[in-house]
Amino acid sequence: MTRVVIADDHPVFRRGLKALLECEDGLEVVGDAADGQEAVRVVLDLRPDVVVMDLHMPVLGGVEAAKQIQEALPDVGVLVLTMHEDDELVFAAMKAGARGYLVKTTDDDEIVRAVQAIGAGEAIFSATIAQRMMGYFTAISSSKAVLFPQLTDRERDVLELMASGMDNPSIAHRLTLSGKTVRNRVSAIFTKLQVADRAQAIVRAREAGLGSPT
């Protein structure tokens, strides 16, 4: 039996997905959550095989929730099921440890197959998303990954958006992070780059080729 938790802030969607999955032999929905913070708590408590997670949720975004779940329980398979398919969210979710990414317009049968596959330890990406991921990570490995090696990948993402002229709320929205998390990442960047303020960090980033003025 594959045990599933559903995390989505729309109760009607949660109920519909629960009904869909429980029509299949071998799938059992053992819990649900209406926001990212609750999702982390429920998953840590119930330890399911799969968590089906939206990305845009209150309190804590799906990307950060997926990251926290993977750090605590790496054997739990995270399947992103969302309305959004832009590159930033796809790549952020994959880097956070998600094993699959589907949009909510996906056929019911495909959603069921994805949950079953991830429960069996597989990864599920559409051909389009797989191609975009390959191109993105090839570019990262050949260029940006070597910049500021003292930073984590997410700190480097924040620094690049800072260098592009974004303020903290805009960065939080783009990366699906809480405002507090972004502030903490910015403080860590200042410390690791040994700069006094945002302006100095932006100068360092632009000199290294990250970002551009907007």
mmCIF file with all atom_site columns, C-alpha atoms in Angstrom, residues 60-176:
data_model
loop_
_atom_site.group_PDB
_atom_site.id
_atom_site.type_symbol
_atom_site.label_atom_id
_atom_site.label_alt_id
_atom_site.label_comp_id
_atom_site.label_asym_id
_atom_site.label_entity_id
_atom_site.label_seq_id
_atom_site.pdbx_PDB_ins_code
_atom_site.Cartn_x
_atom_site.Cartn_y
_atom_site.Cartn_z
_atom_site.occupancy
_atom_site.B_iso_or_equiv
_atom_site.pdbx_formal_charge
_atom_site.auth_seq_id
_atom_site.auth_comp_id
_atom_site.auth_asym_id
_atom_site.auth_atom_id
_atom_site.pdbx_PDB_model_num
ATOM 1   C CA . LEU A 1 60  ? 5.227  28.332 3.839   1.00 0.00 ? 60  LEU A CA 1
ATOM 2   C CA . GLY A 1 61  ? 5.596  27.832 0.085   1.00 0.00 ? 61  GLY A CA 1
ATOM 3   C CA . GLY A 1 62  ? 5.723  24.394 -1.476  1.00 0.00 ? 62  GLY A CA 1
ATOM 4   C CA . VAL A 1 63  ? 9.357  24.644 -2.546  1.00 0.00 ? 63  VAL A CA 1
ATOM 5   C CA . GLU A 1 64  ? 10.592 25.370 0.969   1.00 0.00 ? 64  GLU A CA 1
ATOM 6   C CA . ALA A 1 65  ? 8.227  22.752 2.404   1.00 0.00 ? 65  ALA A CA 1
ATOM 7   C CA . ALA A 1 66  ? 9.574  20.169 -0.046  1.00 0.00 ? 66  ALA A CA 1
ATOM 8   C CA . LYS A 1 67  ? 13.127 21.053 0.933   1.00 0.00 ? 67  LYS A CA 1
ATOM 9   C CA . GLN A 1 68  ? 12.400 20.664 4.645   1.00 0.00 ? 68  GLN A CA 1
ATOM 10  C CA . ILE A 1 69  ? 10.653 17.339 4.051   1.00 0.00 ? 69  ILE A CA 1
ATOM 11  C CA . GLN A 1 70  ? 13.535 16.015 1.968   1.00 0.00 ? 70  GLN A CA 1
ATOM 12  C CA . GLU A 1 71  ? 16.099 17.097 4.535   1.00 0.00 ? 71  GLU A CA 1
ATOM 13  C CA . ALA A 1 72  ? 14.215 15.302 7.309   1.00 0.00 ? 72  ALA A CA 1
ATOM 14  C CA . LEU A 1 73  ? 12.813 12.325 5.376   1.00 0.00 ? 73  LEU A CA 1
ATOM 15  C CA . PRO A 1 74  ? 14.682 11.810 2.100   1.00 0.00 ? 74  PRO A CA 1
ATOM 16  C CA . ASP A 1 75  ? 12.787 8.593  1.357   1.00 0.00 ? 75  ASP A CA 1
ATOM 17  C CA . VAL A 1 76  ? 9.477  10.469 1.030   1.00 0.00 ? 76  VAL A CA 1
ATOM 18  C CA . GLY A 1 77  ? 8.762  11.141 -2.644  1.00 0.00 ? 77  GLY A CA 1
ATOM 19  C CA . VAL A 1 78  ? 7.557  14.673 -3.399  1.00 0.00 ? 78  VAL A CA 1
ATOM 20  C CA . LEU A 1 79  ? 5.289  15.098 -6.421  1.00 0.00 ? 79  LEU A CA 1
ATOM 21  C CA . VAL A 1 80  ? 4.565  18.713 -7.336  1.00 0.00 ? 80  VAL A CA 1
ATOM 22  C CA . LEU A 1 81  ? 1.040  19.202 -8.685  1.00 0.00 ? 81  LEU A CA 1
ATOM 23  C CA . THR A 1 82  ? 0.445  22.867 -9.449  1.00 0.00 ? 82  THR A CA 1
ATOM 24  C CA . MET A 1 83  ? -1.011 25.325 -11.937 1.00 0.00 ? 83  MET A CA 1
ATOM 25  C CA . HIS A 1 84  ? 2.394  26.850 -12.686 1.00 0.00 ? 84  HIS A CA 1
ATOM 26  C CA . GLU A 1 85  ? 5.018  25.593 -15.123 1.00 0.00 ? 85  GLU A CA 1
ATOM 27  C CA . ASP A 1 86  ? 7.497  28.464 -15.404 1.00 0.00 ? 86  ASP A CA 1
ATOM 28  C CA . ASP A 1 87  ? 11.192 27.630 -15.379 1.00 0.00 ? 87  ASP A CA 1
ATOM 29  C CA . GLU A 1 88  ? 12.003 29.233 -12.034 1.00 0.00 ? 88  GLU A CA 1
ATOM 30  C CA . LEU A 1 89  ? 9.440  27.160 -10.159 1.00 0.00 ? 89  LEU A CA 1
ATOM 31  C CA . VAL A 1 90  ? 10.251 23.922 -11.986 1.00 0.00 ? 90  VAL A CA 1
ATOM 32  C CA . PHE A 1 91  ? 13.967 24.234 -11.277 1.00 0.00 ? 91  PHE A CA 1
ATOM 33  C CA . ALA A 1 92  ? 13.461 25.417 -7.707  1.00 0.00 ? 92  ALA A CA 1
ATOM 34  C CA . ALA A 1 93  ? 11.216 22.431 -6.991  1.00 0.00 ? 93  ALA A CA 1
ATOM 35  C CA . MET A 1 94  ? 13.665 19.973 -8.515  1.00 0.00 ? 94  MET A CA 1
ATOM 36  C CA . LYS A 1 95  ? 16.568 21.465 -6.570  1.00 0.00 ? 95  LYS A CA 1
ATOM 37  C CA . ALA A 1 96  ? 14.482 21.157 -3.401  1.00 0.00 ? 96  ALA A CA 1
ATOM 38  C CA . GLY A 1 97  ? 14.258 17.414 -4.014  1.00 0.00 ? 97  GLY A CA 1
ATOM 39  C CA . ALA A 1 98  ? 10.933 16.916 -5.811  1.00 0.00 ? 98  ALA A CA 1
ATOM 40  C CA . ARG A 1 99  ? 10.873 13.709 -7.851  1.00 0.00 ? 99  ARG A CA 1
ATOM 41  C CA . GLY A 1 100 ? 8.102  14.808 -10.170 1.00 0.00 ? 100 GLY A CA 1
ATOM 42  C CA . TYR A 1 101 ? 6.337  17.870 -11.531 1.00 0.00 ? 101 TYR A CA 1
ATOM 43  C CA . LEU A 1 102 ? 2.863  17.913 -13.076 1.00 0.00 ? 102 LEU A CA 1
ATOM 44  C CA . VAL A 1 103 ? 0.364  20.671 -13.799 1.00 0.00 ? 103 VAL A CA 1
ATOM 45  C CA . LYS A 1 104 ? -3.202 20.417 -12.559 1.00 0.00 ? 104 LYS A CA 1
ATOM 46  C CA . THR A 1 105 ? -4.535 20.147 -16.107 1.00 0.00 ? 105 THR A CA 1
ATOM 47  C CA . THR A 1 106 ? -2.849 16.731 -16.384 1.00 0.00 ? 106 THR A CA 1
ATOM 48  C CA . ASP A 1 107 ? -5.213 13.827 -17.055 1.00 0.00 ? 107 ASP A CA 1
ATOM 49  C CA . ASP A 1 108 ? -6.432 11.957 -13.984 1.00 0.00 ? 108 ASP A CA 1
ATOM 50  C CA . ASP A 1 109 ? -4.886 8.683  -15.161 1.00 0.00 ? 109 ASP A CA 1
ATOM 51  C CA . GLU A 1 110 ? -1.481 10.318 -15.532 1.00 0.00 ? 110 GLU A CA 1
ATOM 52  C CA . ILE A 1 111 ? -1.680 11.798 -12.041 1.00 0.00 ? 111 ILE A CA 1
ATOM 53  C CA . VAL A 1 112 ? -2.469 8.375  -10.612 1.00 0.00 ? 112 VAL A CA 1
ATOM 54  C CA . ARG A 1 113 ? 0.404  6.786  -12.550 1.00 0.00 ? 113 ARG A CA 1
ATOM 55  C CA . ALA A 1 114 ? 2.778  9.488  -11.329 1.00 0.00 ? 114 ALA A CA 1
ATOM 56  C CA . VAL A 1 115 ? 1.852  8.880  -7.686  1.00 0.00 ? 115 VAL A CA 1
ATOM 57  C CA . GLN A 1 116 ? 2.288  5.139  -8.157  1.00 0.00 ? 116 GLN A CA 1
ATOM 58  C CA . ALA A 1 117 ? 5.642  5.584  -9.895  1.00 0.00 ? 117 ALA A CA 1
ATOM 59  C CA . ILE A 1 118 ? 7.032  7.951  -7.286  1.00 0.00 ? 118 ILE A CA 1
ATOM 60  C CA . GLY A 1 119 ? 5.822  5.608  -4.560  1.00 0.00 ? 119 GLY A CA 1
ATOM 61  C CA . ALA A 1 120 ? 7.897  2.925  -6.272  1.00 0.00 ? 120 ALA A CA 1
ATOM 62  C CA . GLY A 1 121 ? 11.007 5.135  -6.185  1.00 0.00 ? 121 GLY A CA 1
ATOM 63  C CA . GLU A 1 122 ? 10.864 6.481  -9.744  1.00 0.00 ? 122 GLU A CA 1
ATOM 64  C CA . ALA A 1 123 ? 10.935 10.073 -10.995 1.00 0.00 ? 123 ALA A CA 1
ATOM 65  C CA . ILE A 1 124 ? 8.293  11.599 -13.266 1.00 0.00 ? 124 ILE A CA 1
ATOM 66  C CA . PHE A 1 125 ? 8.970  14.491 -15.653 1.00 0.00 ? 125 PHE A CA 1
ATOM 67  C CA . SER A 1 126 ? 7.231  15.373 -18.868 1.00 0.00 ? 126 SER A CA 1
ATOM 68  C CA . ALA A 1 127 ? 9.470  15.434 -21.940 1.00 0.00 ? 127 ALA A CA 1
ATOM 69  C CA . THR A 1 128 ? 9.263  19.237 -22.091 1.00 0.00 ? 128 THR A CA 1
ATOM 70  C CA . ILE A 1 129 ? 10.270 19.718 -18.476 1.00 0.00 ? 129 ILE A CA 1
ATOM 71  C CA . ALA A 1 130 ? 13.077 17.158 -18.782 1.00 0.00 ? 130 ALA A CA 1
ATOM 72  C CA . GLN A 1 131 ? 14.554 19.059 -21.731 1.00 0.00 ? 131 GLN A CA 1
ATOM 73  C CA . ARG A 1 132 ? 14.346 22.369 -19.891 1.00 0.00 ? 132 ARG A CA 1
ATOM 74  C CA . MET A 1 133 ? 15.986 20.877 -16.832 1.00 0.00 ? 133 MET A CA 1
ATOM 75  C CA . MET A 1 134 ? 18.845 19.428 -18.852 1.00 0.00 ? 134 MET A CA 1
ATOM 76  C CA . GLY A 1 135 ? 19.541 22.757 -20.510 1.00 0.00 ? 135 GLY A CA 1
ATOM 77  C CA . TYR A 1 136 ? 19.332 24.645 -17.233 1.00 0.00 ? 136 TYR A CA 1
ATOM 78  C CA . PHE A 1 137 ? 21.602 22.396 -15.200 1.00 0.00 ? 137 PHE A CA 1
ATOM 79  C CA . THR A 1 138 ? 24.115 22.123 -18.042 1.00 0.00 ? 138 THR A CA 1
ATOM 80  C CA . ALA A 1 139 ? 24.375 25.914 -18.032 1.00 0.00 ? 139 ALA A CA 1
ATOM 81  C CA . ILE A 1 140 ? 24.616 26.040 -14.251 1.00 0.00 ? 140 ILE A CA 1
ATOM 82  C CA . SER A 1 141 ? 27.370 23.436 -14.114 1.00 0.00 ? 141 SER A CA 1
ATOM 83  C CA . SER A 1 142 ? 29.449 25.285 -16.683 1.00 0.00 ? 142 SER A CA 1
ATOM 84  C CA . SER A 1 143 ? 29.099 28.804 -15.286 1.00 0.00 ? 143 SER A CA 1
ATOM 85  C CA . LYS A 1 144 ? 27.201 29.965 -12.240 1.00 0.00 ? 144 LYS A CA 1
ATOM 86  C CA . ALA A 1 145 ? 27.952 26.953 -10.074 1.00 0.00 ? 145 ALA A CA 1
ATOM 87  C CA . VAL A 1 146 ? 31.592 28.052 -9.798  1.00 0.00 ? 146 VAL A CA 1
ATOM 88  C CA . LEU A 1 147 ? 30.707 31.589 -8.709  1.00 0.00 ? 147 LEU A CA 1
ATOM 89  C CA . PHE A 1 148 ? 30.834 32.295 -4.987  1.00 0.00 ? 148 PHE A CA 1
ATOM 90  C CA . PRO A 1 149 ? 31.350 28.662 -3.950  1.00 0.00 ? 149 PRO A CA 1
ATOM 91  C CA . GLN A 1 150 ? 30.931 29.644 -0.304  1.00 0.00 ? 150 GLN A CA 1
ATOM 92  C CA . LEU A 1 151 ? 27.216 30.248 -0.977  1.00 0.00 ? 151 LEU A CA 1
ATOM 93  C CA . THR A 1 152 ? 24.546 27.562 -1.129  1.00 0.00 ? 152 THR A CA 1
ATOM 94  C CA . ASP A 1 153 ? 22.599 27.169 -4.368  1.00 0.00 ? 153 ASP A CA 1
ATOM 95  C CA . ARG A 1 154 ? 19.609 28.983 -2.875  1.00 0.00 ? 154 ARG A CA 1
ATOM 96  C CA . GLU A 1 155 ? 21.780 31.812 -1.536  1.00 0.00 ? 155 GLU A CA 1
ATOM 97  C CA . ARG A 1 156 ? 23.250 32.176 -5.021  1.00 0.00 ? 156 ARG A CA 1
ATOM 98  C CA . ASP A 1 157 ? 19.711 32.343 -6.436  1.00 0.00 ? 157 ASP A CA 1
ATOM 99  C CA . VAL A 1 158 ? 18.849 35.098 -3.961  1.00 0.00 ? 158 VAL A CA 1
ATOM 100 C CA . LEU A 1 159 ? 22.054 36.987 -4.756  1.00 0.00 ? 159 LEU A CA 1
ATOM 101 C CA . GLU A 1 160 ? 21.353 36.877 -8.478  1.00 0.00 ? 160 GLU A CA 1
ATOM 102 C CA . LEU A 1 161 ? 17.848 38.252 -7.993  1.00 0.00 ? 161 LEU A CA 1
ATOM 103 C CA . MET A 1 162 ? 19.265 40.958 -5.713  1.00 0.00 ? 162 MET A CA 1
ATOM 104 C CA . ALA A 1 163 ? 21.731 41.844 -8.472  1.00 0.00 ? 163 ALA A CA 1
ATOM 105 C CA . SER A 1 164 ? 18.797 42.088 -10.878 1.00 0.00 ? 164 SER A CA 1
ATOM 106 C CA . GLY A 1 165 ? 17.291 44.782 -8.697  1.00 0.00 ? 165 GLY A CA 1
ATOM 107 C CA . MET A 1 166 ? 14.640 42.820 -6.813  1.00 0.00 ? 166 MET A CA 1
ATOM 108 C CA . ASP A 1 167 ? 13.746 43.670 -3.227  1.00 0.00 ? 167 ASP A CA 1
ATOM 109 C CA . ASN A 1 168 ? 13.132 40.991 -0.589  1.00 0.00 ? 168 ASN A CA 1
ATOM 110 C CA . PRO A 1 169 ? 9.337  40.663 -1.091  1.00 0.00 ? 169 PRO A CA 1
ATOM 111 C CA . SER A 1 170 ? 9.833  40.215 -4.837  1.00 0.00 ? 170 SER A CA 1
ATOM 112 C CA . ILE A 1 171 ? 12.527 37.594 -4.253  1.00 0.00 ? 171 ILE A CA 1
ATOM 113 C CA . ALA A 1 172 ? 10.264 35.771 -1.799  1.00 0.00 ? 172 ALA A CA 1
ATOM 114 C CA . HIS A 1 173 ? 7.482  35.671 -4.386  1.00 0.00 ? 173 HIS A CA 1
ATOM 115 C CA . ARG A 1 174 ? 9.788  34.540 -7.213  1.00 0.00 ? 174 ARG A CA 1
ATOM 116 C CA . LEU A 1 175 ? 11.384 31.715 -5.205  1.00 0.00 ? 175 LEU A CA 1
ATOM 117 C CA . THR A 1 176 ? 8.245  30.769 -3.283  1.00 0.00 ? 176 THR A CA 1
#
